[in-house]
Amino acid sequence: MTEHFTQGKSGYINAIGTDGEPLSFRPQVNIIRDVPGTGTVEMTVGNGATVVVQGSAAEYLEYLDPTPVEPQPPVDITNGRLRIQPAGSAIAFQLDNDDPRGDWQVYVIGSETMYFTTNEDNPDITSWPYLRVDTGE
């Protein structure tokens, strides 16, 4: 993201000139070079006119073709408490230790069946793979 270049109307690029005034130009730049020590960039645009604006050549090029942002790994909103049966027929949510209903709340996929169980009654649930849930934020 750049602070000196923004998208204008009708395909124009908005920038700030060396005098601090707004400036718009088409993104048909033939020559681009930094003006050393000034924090500005000189561009020769499509019609041959020279435009000097705040920013840098690298910043302008980044504006035109942004570097892809690597996606962050998903955040598991269940904190490792959600498991899926290996065949994919059920998911189990680990309940709090002091929950009187048991250790797991199990949902059978594709039905309305839901039940509570304990590690003693269904010890295989602890070996089911974890199921991560991402909020998409």
Short mmCIF file of N, CA and C in Angstrom, two decimals:
data_model
loop_
_atom_site.label_atom_id
_atom_site.label_comp_id
_atom_site.label_asym_id
_atom_site.label_seq_id
_atom_site.Cartn_x
_atom_site.Cartn_y
_atom_site.Cartn_z
N MET A 1 0.85 -1.16 0.00
CA MET A 1 0.00 0.00 0.00
C MET A 1 0.90 1.23 0.00
N THR A 2 0.47 2.25 -0.70
CA THR A 2 1.27 3.45 -0.81
C THR A 2 0.51 4.65 -0.26
N GLU A 3 1.23 5.58 0.32
CA GLU A 3 0.57 6.76 0.86
C GLU A 3 0.59 7.92 -0.13
N HIS A 4 1.42 7.86 -1.15
CA HIS A 4 1.56 8.99 -2.07
C HIS A 4 0.75 8.86 -3.35
N PHE A 5 0.31 7.66 -3.70
CA PHE A 5 -0.42 7.45 -4.95
C PHE A 5 -1.76 6.79 -4.65
N THR A 6 -2.83 7.34 -5.23
CA THR A 6 -4.16 6.76 -5.06
C THR A 6 -4.87 6.73 -6.40
N GLN A 7 -5.89 5.90 -6.48
CA GLN A 7 -6.67 5.77 -7.71
C GLN A 7 -7.61 6.96 -7.84
N GLY A 8 -7.55 7.63 -8.99
CA GLY A 8 -8.46 8.73 -9.27
C GLY A 8 -9.59 8.29 -10.17
N LYS A 9 -10.34 9.24 -10.69
CA LYS A 9 -11.45 8.95 -11.59
C LYS A 9 -10.95 8.67 -13.00
N SER A 10 -11.69 7.88 -13.74
CA SER A 10 -11.44 7.61 -15.16
C SER A 10 -10.03 7.09 -15.43
N GLY A 11 -9.48 6.32 -14.49
CA GLY A 11 -8.18 5.70 -14.71
C GLY A 11 -6.99 6.57 -14.38
N TYR A 12 -7.22 7.78 -13.91
CA TYR A 12 -6.12 8.66 -13.53
C TYR A 12 -5.56 8.25 -12.18
N ILE A 13 -4.31 8.63 -11.95
CA ILE A 13 -3.66 8.40 -10.66
C ILE A 13 -3.53 9.75 -9.97
N ASN A 14 -3.89 9.79 -8.71
CA ASN A 14 -3.77 11.01 -7.91
C ASN A 14 -2.45 10.99 -7.16
N ALA A 15 -1.79 12.14 -7.11
CA ALA A 15 -0.55 12.30 -6.37
C ALA A 15 -0.52 13.73 -5.84
N ILE A 16 0.52 14.04 -5.10
CA ILE A 16 0.71 15.38 -4.57
C ILE A 16 1.97 15.95 -5.21
N GLY A 17 1.85 17.11 -5.84
CA GLY A 17 2.99 17.75 -6.47
C GLY A 17 3.99 18.26 -5.45
N THR A 18 5.12 18.75 -5.93
CA THR A 18 6.16 19.25 -5.04
C THR A 18 5.71 20.49 -4.28
N ASP A 19 4.70 21.19 -4.81
CA ASP A 19 4.18 22.38 -4.14
C ASP A 19 3.07 22.05 -3.15
N GLY A 20 2.76 20.73 -2.98
CA GLY A 20 1.74 20.30 -2.05
C GLY A 20 0.35 20.26 -2.63
N GLU A 21 0.21 20.63 -3.89
CA GLU A 21 -1.10 20.64 -4.54
C GLU A 21 -1.40 19.28 -5.16
N PRO A 22 -2.68 18.88 -5.17
CA PRO A 22 -3.06 17.61 -5.81
C PRO A 22 -2.77 17.64 -7.31
N LEU A 23 -2.42 16.47 -7.83
CA LEU A 23 -2.07 16.34 -9.24
C LEU A 23 -2.61 15.01 -9.73
N SER A 24 -3.14 14.97 -10.94
CA SER A 24 -3.64 13.71 -11.51
C SER A 24 -2.98 13.47 -12.86
N PHE A 25 -2.68 12.22 -13.15
CA PHE A 25 -2.08 11.87 -14.44
C PHE A 25 -2.46 10.45 -14.80
N ARG A 26 -2.39 10.16 -16.09
CA ARG A 26 -2.65 8.80 -16.56
C ARG A 26 -1.43 7.94 -16.24
N PRO A 27 -1.63 6.65 -15.98
CA PRO A 27 -0.50 5.79 -15.60
C PRO A 27 0.37 5.35 -16.78
N GLN A 28 0.51 6.19 -17.79
CA GLN A 28 1.35 5.88 -18.95
C GLN A 28 2.69 6.60 -18.78
N VAL A 29 3.51 6.08 -17.88
CA VAL A 29 4.79 6.71 -17.57
C VAL A 29 5.88 6.05 -18.40
N ASN A 30 6.60 6.87 -19.18
CA ASN A 30 7.68 6.35 -20.02
C ASN A 30 9.01 6.30 -19.28
N ILE A 31 9.28 7.31 -18.49
CA ILE A 31 10.53 7.38 -17.74
C ILE A 31 10.19 7.73 -16.30
N ILE A 32 10.85 7.07 -15.37
CA ILE A 32 10.63 7.34 -13.96
C ILE A 32 11.97 7.31 -13.24
N ARG A 33 12.22 8.34 -12.42
CA ARG A 33 13.48 8.35 -11.66
C ARG A 33 13.28 9.15 -10.38
N ASP A 34 13.96 8.70 -9.34
CA ASP A 34 13.93 9.43 -8.07
C ASP A 34 14.78 10.69 -8.20
N VAL A 35 14.35 11.75 -7.57
CA VAL A 35 15.15 12.97 -7.49
C VAL A 35 15.88 12.90 -6.15
N PRO A 36 17.21 12.66 -6.18
CA PRO A 36 17.97 12.41 -4.95
C PRO A 36 17.80 13.51 -3.90
N GLY A 37 17.60 13.05 -2.66
CA GLY A 37 17.56 13.94 -1.51
C GLY A 37 16.31 14.79 -1.38
N THR A 38 15.29 14.56 -2.22
CA THR A 38 14.11 15.42 -2.17
C THR A 38 12.84 14.70 -1.74
N GLY A 39 12.85 13.37 -1.78
CA GLY A 39 11.64 12.61 -1.47
C GLY A 39 10.61 12.72 -2.58
N THR A 40 11.09 13.04 -3.79
CA THR A 40 10.17 13.16 -4.93
C THR A 40 10.63 12.24 -6.06
N VAL A 41 9.74 12.07 -7.01
CA VAL A 41 10.02 11.24 -8.17
C VAL A 41 9.63 12.03 -9.42
N GLU A 42 10.48 11.95 -10.43
CA GLU A 42 10.23 12.64 -11.70
C GLU A 42 9.76 11.61 -12.72
N MET A 43 8.64 11.90 -13.36
CA MET A 43 8.07 10.97 -14.33
C MET A 43 7.80 11.70 -15.63
N THR A 44 8.15 11.04 -16.72
CA THR A 44 7.77 11.54 -18.03
C THR A 44 6.56 10.73 -18.44
N VAL A 45 5.43 11.40 -18.58
CA VAL A 45 4.18 10.71 -18.87
C VAL A 45 3.99 10.58 -20.38
N GLY A 46 2.94 9.85 -20.77
CA GLY A 46 2.70 9.48 -22.16
C GLY A 46 2.81 10.60 -23.18
N ASN A 47 2.39 11.81 -22.85
CA ASN A 47 2.43 12.90 -23.83
C ASN A 47 3.77 13.62 -23.84
N GLY A 48 4.74 13.16 -23.04
CA GLY A 48 6.07 13.76 -23.00
C GLY A 48 6.25 14.80 -21.92
N ALA A 49 5.19 15.13 -21.21
CA ALA A 49 5.29 16.11 -20.12
C ALA A 49 6.00 15.48 -18.93
N THR A 50 6.75 16.30 -18.21
CA THR A 50 7.44 15.84 -17.01
C THR A 50 6.62 16.25 -15.79
N VAL A 51 6.41 15.29 -14.91
CA VAL A 51 5.65 15.50 -13.68
C VAL A 51 6.55 15.14 -12.52
N VAL A 52 6.64 16.01 -11.52
CA VAL A 52 7.42 15.71 -10.32
C VAL A 52 6.43 15.68 -9.15
N VAL A 53 6.40 14.54 -8.46
CA VAL A 53 5.46 14.37 -7.35
C VAL A 53 6.18 13.79 -6.13
N GLN A 54 5.53 13.89 -4.98
CA GLN A 54 6.08 13.32 -3.76
C GLN A 54 6.04 11.80 -3.85
N GLY A 55 7.03 11.14 -3.26
CA GLY A 55 7.08 9.69 -3.27
C GLY A 55 8.39 9.21 -3.87
N SER A 56 8.41 7.96 -4.29
CA SER A 56 9.61 7.38 -4.89
C SER A 56 9.21 6.50 -6.06
N ALA A 57 10.19 6.19 -6.91
CA ALA A 57 9.93 5.31 -8.05
C ALA A 57 9.47 3.95 -7.56
N ALA A 58 10.12 3.44 -6.52
CA ALA A 58 9.75 2.12 -5.98
C ALA A 58 8.31 2.14 -5.47
N GLU A 59 7.92 3.21 -4.81
CA GLU A 59 6.56 3.31 -4.28
C GLU A 59 5.54 3.37 -5.42
N TYR A 60 5.86 4.09 -6.49
CA TYR A 60 4.96 4.17 -7.64
C TYR A 60 4.81 2.80 -8.29
N LEU A 61 5.92 2.11 -8.48
CA LEU A 61 5.87 0.77 -9.09
C LEU A 61 5.12 -0.21 -8.20
N GLU A 62 5.28 -0.09 -6.89
CA GLU A 62 4.54 -0.94 -5.95
C GLU A 62 3.04 -0.63 -6.04
N TYR A 63 2.71 0.64 -6.24
CA TYR A 63 1.29 1.02 -6.39
C TYR A 63 0.70 0.37 -7.64
N LEU A 64 1.46 0.38 -8.74
CA LEU A 64 0.95 -0.19 -9.99
C LEU A 64 0.82 -1.71 -9.92
N ASP A 65 1.77 -2.36 -9.25
CA ASP A 65 1.77 -3.82 -9.19
C ASP A 65 2.10 -4.24 -7.76
N PRO A 66 1.10 -4.23 -6.88
CA PRO A 66 1.37 -4.52 -5.46
C PRO A 66 1.94 -5.92 -5.25
N THR A 67 2.83 -6.00 -4.29
CA THR A 67 3.37 -7.29 -3.90
C THR A 67 2.26 -8.08 -3.23
N PRO A 68 2.07 -9.33 -3.67
CA PRO A 68 1.01 -10.12 -3.03
C PRO A 68 1.29 -10.29 -1.54
N VAL A 69 0.25 -10.22 -0.76
CA VAL A 69 0.37 -10.41 0.68
C VAL A 69 0.17 -11.89 0.97
N GLU A 70 1.14 -12.47 1.63
CA GLU A 70 1.03 -13.89 1.98
C GLU A 70 -0.08 -14.06 3.00
N PRO A 71 -0.97 -14.99 2.75
CA PRO A 71 -2.05 -15.19 3.72
C PRO A 71 -1.50 -15.72 5.04
N GLN A 72 -2.09 -15.27 6.10
CA GLN A 72 -1.71 -15.74 7.43
C GLN A 72 -2.37 -17.10 7.67
N PRO A 73 -1.72 -17.96 8.44
CA PRO A 73 -2.36 -19.24 8.74
C PRO A 73 -3.66 -19.00 9.50
N PRO A 74 -4.63 -19.87 9.30
CA PRO A 74 -5.91 -19.67 9.97
C PRO A 74 -5.77 -19.74 11.49
N VAL A 75 -6.63 -19.02 12.14
CA VAL A 75 -6.69 -19.05 13.60
C VAL A 75 -7.74 -20.08 13.99
N ASP A 76 -7.35 -21.04 14.80
CA ASP A 76 -8.28 -22.08 15.22
C ASP A 76 -9.11 -21.54 16.37
N ILE A 77 -10.35 -21.14 16.07
CA ILE A 77 -11.20 -20.53 17.10
C ILE A 77 -11.69 -21.54 18.13
N THR A 78 -11.46 -22.83 17.90
CA THR A 78 -11.89 -23.85 18.87
C THR A 78 -10.78 -24.20 19.85
N ASN A 79 -9.60 -23.66 19.66
CA ASN A 79 -8.46 -23.94 20.55
C ASN A 79 -8.18 -25.43 20.66
N GLY A 80 -8.30 -26.15 19.56
CA GLY A 80 -7.98 -27.57 19.54
C GLY A 80 -9.02 -28.45 20.20
N ARG A 81 -10.22 -27.94 20.41
CA ARG A 81 -11.25 -28.72 21.10
C ARG A 81 -12.21 -29.43 20.14
N LEU A 82 -12.01 -29.26 18.85
CA LEU A 82 -12.92 -29.86 17.88
C LEU A 82 -12.20 -30.99 17.15
N ARG A 83 -12.84 -32.15 17.09
CA ARG A 83 -12.27 -33.32 16.42
C ARG A 83 -13.24 -33.81 15.36
N ILE A 84 -12.71 -34.52 14.37
CA ILE A 84 -13.56 -35.10 13.33
C ILE A 84 -13.28 -36.59 13.24
N GLN A 85 -14.34 -37.36 13.13
CA GLN A 85 -14.22 -38.81 13.00
C GLN A 85 -13.50 -39.08 11.68
N PRO A 86 -12.51 -40.01 11.64
CA PRO A 86 -11.70 -40.21 10.44
C PRO A 86 -12.50 -40.45 9.16
N ALA A 87 -13.64 -41.10 9.25
CA ALA A 87 -14.45 -41.33 8.04
C ALA A 87 -15.30 -40.10 7.70
N GLY A 88 -15.28 -39.10 8.56
CA GLY A 88 -16.03 -37.88 8.30
C GLY A 88 -17.49 -37.96 8.64
N SER A 89 -17.87 -38.94 9.46
CA SER A 89 -19.30 -39.10 9.76
C SER A 89 -19.75 -38.38 11.02
N ALA A 90 -18.79 -37.84 11.80
CA ALA A 90 -19.17 -37.15 13.03
C ALA A 90 -18.08 -36.15 13.42
N ILE A 91 -18.50 -35.14 14.16
CA ILE A 91 -17.55 -34.22 14.77
C ILE A 91 -17.83 -34.21 16.27
N ALA A 92 -16.77 -33.97 17.04
CA ALA A 92 -16.92 -33.96 18.49
C ALA A 92 -16.27 -32.70 19.05
N PHE A 93 -16.97 -32.06 19.96
CA PHE A 93 -16.46 -30.87 20.63
C PHE A 93 -16.15 -31.22 22.08
N GLN A 94 -14.91 -30.96 22.50
CA GLN A 94 -14.49 -31.28 23.86
C GLN A 94 -15.08 -30.26 24.84
N LEU A 95 -15.82 -30.75 25.80
CA LEU A 95 -16.47 -29.90 26.79
C LEU A 95 -15.49 -29.51 27.89
N ASP A 96 -15.86 -28.55 28.69
CA ASP A 96 -15.04 -28.15 29.83
C ASP A 96 -14.94 -29.31 30.82
N ASN A 97 -13.85 -29.35 31.57
CA ASN A 97 -13.61 -30.45 32.52
C ASN A 97 -14.73 -30.61 33.54
N ASP A 98 -15.34 -29.53 33.95
CA ASP A 98 -16.37 -29.61 34.99
C ASP A 98 -17.79 -29.72 34.42
N ASP A 99 -17.91 -29.98 33.14
CA ASP A 99 -19.25 -30.08 32.53
C ASP A 99 -19.90 -31.40 32.95
N PRO A 100 -21.08 -31.36 33.58
CA PRO A 100 -21.72 -32.58 34.07
C PRO A 100 -22.25 -33.49 32.95
N ARG A 101 -22.31 -32.98 31.73
CA ARG A 101 -22.85 -33.79 30.63
C ARG A 101 -21.85 -34.79 30.08
N GLY A 102 -20.56 -34.60 30.40
CA GLY A 102 -19.55 -35.53 29.93
C GLY A 102 -18.33 -34.80 29.39
N ASP A 103 -17.55 -35.52 28.56
CA ASP A 103 -16.31 -34.97 28.01
C ASP A 103 -16.48 -34.41 26.59
N TRP A 104 -17.45 -34.98 25.86
CA TRP A 104 -17.60 -34.64 24.44
C TRP A 104 -19.06 -34.41 24.07
N GLN A 105 -19.28 -33.46 23.18
CA GLN A 105 -20.58 -33.26 22.56
C GLN A 105 -20.38 -33.68 21.10
N VAL A 106 -21.09 -34.71 20.67
CA VAL A 106 -20.87 -35.31 19.36
C VAL A 106 -22.06 -35.02 18.44
N TYR A 107 -21.75 -34.62 17.21
CA TYR A 107 -22.77 -34.38 16.19
C TYR A 107 -22.53 -35.35 15.05
N VAL A 108 -23.57 -36.08 14.67
CA VAL A 108 -23.49 -36.99 13.53
C VAL A 108 -23.79 -36.17 12.28
N ILE A 109 -22.84 -36.14 11.36
CA ILE A 109 -22.98 -35.33 10.15
C ILE A 109 -24.06 -35.92 9.25
N GLY A 110 -24.89 -35.05 8.71
CA GLY A 110 -25.96 -35.47 7.81
C GLY A 110 -27.23 -35.88 8.52
N SER A 111 -27.27 -35.69 9.82
CA SER A 111 -28.49 -36.00 10.56
C SER A 111 -28.66 -34.96 11.66
N GLU A 112 -29.73 -35.09 12.39
CA GLU A 112 -29.96 -34.17 13.51
C GLU A 112 -29.53 -34.79 14.83
N THR A 113 -28.79 -35.90 14.75
CA THR A 113 -28.37 -36.61 15.96
C THR A 113 -27.22 -35.88 16.65
N MET A 114 -27.39 -35.67 17.95
CA MET A 114 -26.37 -35.08 18.78
C MET A 114 -26.43 -35.79 20.12
N TYR A 115 -25.27 -36.11 20.68
CA TYR A 115 -25.27 -36.76 21.99
C TYR A 115 -24.02 -36.35 22.77
N PHE A 116 -24.06 -36.60 24.07
CA PHE A 116 -22.93 -36.35 24.96
C PHE A 116 -22.33 -37.69 25.35
N THR A 117 -21.02 -37.71 25.50
CA THR A 117 -20.35 -38.95 25.88
C THR A 117 -19.11 -38.63 26.71
N THR A 118 -18.51 -39.67 27.25
CA THR A 118 -17.31 -39.52 28.08
C THR A 118 -16.13 -40.22 27.42
N ASN A 119 -14.93 -39.93 27.91
CA ASN A 119 -13.74 -40.61 27.41
C ASN A 119 -13.79 -42.10 27.73
N GLU A 120 -14.41 -42.46 28.86
CA GLU A 120 -14.50 -43.87 29.24
C GLU A 120 -15.41 -44.63 28.28
N ASP A 121 -16.53 -44.02 27.89
CA ASP A 121 -17.47 -44.69 26.99
C ASP A 121 -17.00 -44.70 25.53
N ASN A 122 -16.27 -43.68 25.12
CA ASN A 122 -15.80 -43.57 23.73
C ASN A 122 -14.35 -43.10 23.70
N PRO A 123 -13.40 -43.96 24.11
CA PRO A 123 -12.01 -43.53 24.18
C PRO A 123 -11.39 -43.21 22.83
N ASP A 124 -11.98 -43.70 21.74
CA ASP A 124 -11.40 -43.46 20.42
C ASP A 124 -11.53 -42.00 19.97
N ILE A 125 -12.43 -41.24 20.56
CA ILE A 125 -12.60 -39.83 20.15
C ILE A 125 -11.31 -39.05 20.35
N THR A 126 -10.57 -39.35 21.40
CA THR A 126 -9.32 -38.61 21.65
C THR A 126 -8.28 -38.85 20.56
N SER A 127 -8.45 -39.90 19.76
CA SER A 127 -7.50 -40.15 18.67
C SER A 127 -7.99 -39.58 17.33
N TRP A 128 -9.20 -39.04 17.30
CA TRP A 128 -9.69 -38.43 16.06
C TRP A 128 -8.83 -37.22 15.73
N PRO A 129 -8.64 -36.93 14.44
CA PRO A 129 -7.85 -35.75 14.06
C PRO A 129 -8.55 -34.45 14.47
N TYR A 130 -7.72 -33.46 14.72
CA TYR A 130 -8.25 -32.14 15.05
C TYR A 130 -8.91 -31.52 13.82
N LEU A 131 -9.95 -30.75 14.04
CA LEU A 131 -10.62 -30.00 12.99
C LEU A 131 -10.46 -28.53 13.32
N ARG A 132 -9.77 -27.82 12.44
CA ARG A 132 -9.52 -26.39 12.69
C ARG A 132 -10.64 -25.56 12.07
N VAL A 133 -11.05 -24.53 12.76
CA VAL A 133 -12.09 -23.63 12.28
C VAL A 133 -11.51 -22.23 12.20
N ASP A 134 -11.61 -21.63 11.02
CA ASP A 134 -11.09 -20.29 10.79
C ASP A 134 -12.25 -19.31 10.67
N THR A 135 -12.12 -18.18 11.32
CA THR A 135 -13.18 -17.17 11.26
C THR A 135 -13.18 -16.44 9.93
N GLY A 136 -12.09 -16.53 9.17
CA GLY A 136 -12.00 -15.84 7.90
C GLY A 136 -11.64 -14.37 8.04
N GLU A 137 -11.34 -13.93 9.23
CA GLU A 137 -10.99 -12.52 9.45
C GLU A 137 -9.54 -12.29 9.08
#
